[in-house]
Short mmCIF file of C-alpha atoms in Angstrom, two decimals:
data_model
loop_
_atom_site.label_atom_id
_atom_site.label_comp_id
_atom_site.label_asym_id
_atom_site.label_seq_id
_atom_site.Cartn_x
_atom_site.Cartn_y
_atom_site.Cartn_z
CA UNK E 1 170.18 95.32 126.87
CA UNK E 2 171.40 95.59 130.14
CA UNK E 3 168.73 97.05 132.60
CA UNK E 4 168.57 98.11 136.10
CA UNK E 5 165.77 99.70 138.62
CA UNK E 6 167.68 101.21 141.56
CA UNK E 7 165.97 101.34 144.40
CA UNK E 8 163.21 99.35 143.21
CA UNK E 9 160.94 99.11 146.32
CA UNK E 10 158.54 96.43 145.87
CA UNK E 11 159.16 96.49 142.08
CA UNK E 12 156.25 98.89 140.88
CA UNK E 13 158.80 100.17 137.65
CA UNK E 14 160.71 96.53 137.36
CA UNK E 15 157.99 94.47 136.83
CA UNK E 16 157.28 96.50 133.65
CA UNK E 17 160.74 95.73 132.37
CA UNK E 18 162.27 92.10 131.00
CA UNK E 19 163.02 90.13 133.89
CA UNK E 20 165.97 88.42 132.53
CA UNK E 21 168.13 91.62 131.83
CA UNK E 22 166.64 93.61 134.48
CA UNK E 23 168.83 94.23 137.75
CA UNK E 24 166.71 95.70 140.97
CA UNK E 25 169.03 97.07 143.53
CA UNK E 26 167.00 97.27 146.99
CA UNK E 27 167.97 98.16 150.46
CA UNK E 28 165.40 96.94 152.25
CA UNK E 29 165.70 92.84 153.01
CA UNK E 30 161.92 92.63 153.05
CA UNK E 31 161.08 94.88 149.49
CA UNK E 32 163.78 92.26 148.14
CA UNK E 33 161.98 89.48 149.24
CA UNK E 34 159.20 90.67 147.10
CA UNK E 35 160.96 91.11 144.05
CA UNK E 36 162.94 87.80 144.23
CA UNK E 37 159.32 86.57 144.44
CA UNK E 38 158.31 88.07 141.64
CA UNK E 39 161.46 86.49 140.14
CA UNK E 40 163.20 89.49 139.51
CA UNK E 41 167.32 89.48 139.91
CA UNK E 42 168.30 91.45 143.24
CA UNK E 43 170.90 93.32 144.32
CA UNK E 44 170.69 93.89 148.32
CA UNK E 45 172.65 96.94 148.76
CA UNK E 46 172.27 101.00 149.43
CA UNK E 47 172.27 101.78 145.55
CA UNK E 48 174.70 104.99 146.53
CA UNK E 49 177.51 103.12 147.62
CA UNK E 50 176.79 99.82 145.41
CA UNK E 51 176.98 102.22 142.13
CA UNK E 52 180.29 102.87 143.45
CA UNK E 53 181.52 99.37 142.87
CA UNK E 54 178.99 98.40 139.84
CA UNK E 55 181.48 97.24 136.71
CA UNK E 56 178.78 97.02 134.30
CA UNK E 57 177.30 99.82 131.89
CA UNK E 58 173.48 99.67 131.74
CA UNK E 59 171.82 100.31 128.35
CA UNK E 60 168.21 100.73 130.27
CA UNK E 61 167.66 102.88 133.81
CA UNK E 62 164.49 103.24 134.67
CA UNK E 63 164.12 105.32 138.48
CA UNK E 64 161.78 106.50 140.72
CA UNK E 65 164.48 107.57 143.70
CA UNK E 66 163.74 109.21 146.95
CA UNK E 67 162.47 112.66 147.29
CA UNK E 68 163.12 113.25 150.77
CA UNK E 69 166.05 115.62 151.88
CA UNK E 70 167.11 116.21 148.26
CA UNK E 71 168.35 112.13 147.81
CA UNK E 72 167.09 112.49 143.92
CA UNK E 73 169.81 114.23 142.95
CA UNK E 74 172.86 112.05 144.28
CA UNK E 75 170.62 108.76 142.58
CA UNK E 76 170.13 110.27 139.67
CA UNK E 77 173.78 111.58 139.31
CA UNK E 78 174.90 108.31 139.63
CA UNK E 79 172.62 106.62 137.88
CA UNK E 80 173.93 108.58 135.04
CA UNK E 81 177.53 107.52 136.03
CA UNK E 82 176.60 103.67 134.94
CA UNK E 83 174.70 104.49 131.73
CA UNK E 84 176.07 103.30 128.68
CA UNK E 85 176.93 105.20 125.62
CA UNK E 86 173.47 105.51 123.72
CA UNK E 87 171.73 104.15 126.68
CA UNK E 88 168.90 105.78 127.87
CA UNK E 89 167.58 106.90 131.52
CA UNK E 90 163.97 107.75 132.39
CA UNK E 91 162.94 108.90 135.76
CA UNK E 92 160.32 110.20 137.91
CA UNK E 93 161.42 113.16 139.96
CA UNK E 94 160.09 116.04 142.25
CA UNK E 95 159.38 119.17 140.21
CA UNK E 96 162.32 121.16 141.76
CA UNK E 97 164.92 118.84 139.38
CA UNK E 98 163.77 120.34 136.39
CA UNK E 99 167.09 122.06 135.33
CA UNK E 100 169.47 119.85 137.46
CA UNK E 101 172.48 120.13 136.21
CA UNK E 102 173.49 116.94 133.58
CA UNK E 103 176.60 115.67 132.02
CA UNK E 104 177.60 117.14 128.37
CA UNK E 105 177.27 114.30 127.04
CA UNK E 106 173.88 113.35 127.82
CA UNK E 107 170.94 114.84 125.97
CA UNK E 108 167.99 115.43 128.37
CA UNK E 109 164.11 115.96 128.00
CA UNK E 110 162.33 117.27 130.46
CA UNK E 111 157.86 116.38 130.83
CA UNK E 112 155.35 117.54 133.27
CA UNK E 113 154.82 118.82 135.55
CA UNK E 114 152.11 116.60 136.68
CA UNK E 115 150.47 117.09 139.98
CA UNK E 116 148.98 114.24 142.54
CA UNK E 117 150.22 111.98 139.96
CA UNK E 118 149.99 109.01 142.31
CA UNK E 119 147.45 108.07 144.73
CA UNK E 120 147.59 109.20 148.27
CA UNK E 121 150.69 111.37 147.89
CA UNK E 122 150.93 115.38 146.81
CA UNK E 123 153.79 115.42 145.26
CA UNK E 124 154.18 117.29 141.76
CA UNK E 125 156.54 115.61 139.84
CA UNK E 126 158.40 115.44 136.25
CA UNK E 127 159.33 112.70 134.04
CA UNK E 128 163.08 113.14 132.96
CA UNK E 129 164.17 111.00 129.82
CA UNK E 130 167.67 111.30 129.27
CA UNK E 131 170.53 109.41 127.12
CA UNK E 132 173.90 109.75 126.99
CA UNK E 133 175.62 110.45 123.65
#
């Protein structure tokens, strides 16, 4: 399987997935410092405009995108773009995606909401696992 964290931050969802078919894609020099130390593969690009331009299908997206100003929804959108057929998507997003709009072809279910999920933020989010037929 092909796999790939977008906007992996300092790796938090990566390092739960196999190294060696995992792709991060990071903007931030320093966060991919950290993963390449962790000895994750990197990507240092803006995942928007490097999803643009990816050739490869990814059997495996795993995503925890950026909330602020509504940037969920263009990540997850094309995130969805480079899954494979039968491939399979989970991500964590703000409550207010729950019934954002999907492909056809990809079959969605929706968990949560689960309030001040993570430590020092209060944020209520959902879990959206998705795969595309």
């Amino acid at each position: 399987h092909q796999c790939l964290e977008p906007s992996a931050g300092t790796g938090a969802l990566a390092r739960l997935m196999p190294a060696e078919r995992t792709l991060c894609v990071e903007v931030s020099r320093m966060h991919c410092s950290v993963l390449q130390a962790q000895g994750l593969k990197v990507a240092h690009a803006d995942f928007l405009a490097w999803s643009l331009q990816a050739k490869a299908e990814c059997d495996v997206v795993v995503m925890n995108p950026p909330f602020s100003e509504g940037r969920w929804s263009a990540h997850l959108d094309a995130a969805l773009r480079l899954l494979a057929p039968q491939g399979r998507l989970v991500a964590i997003l703000p409550a207010s995606a729950r019934g954002h709009e999907l492909p056809q072809d990809v079959r969605a279910a929706w968990h949560g909401p689960y309030a001040n999920a993570f430590p020092g933020v209060s944020v209520t989010v959902v879990i959206l696992v998705a795969s595309r037929t």
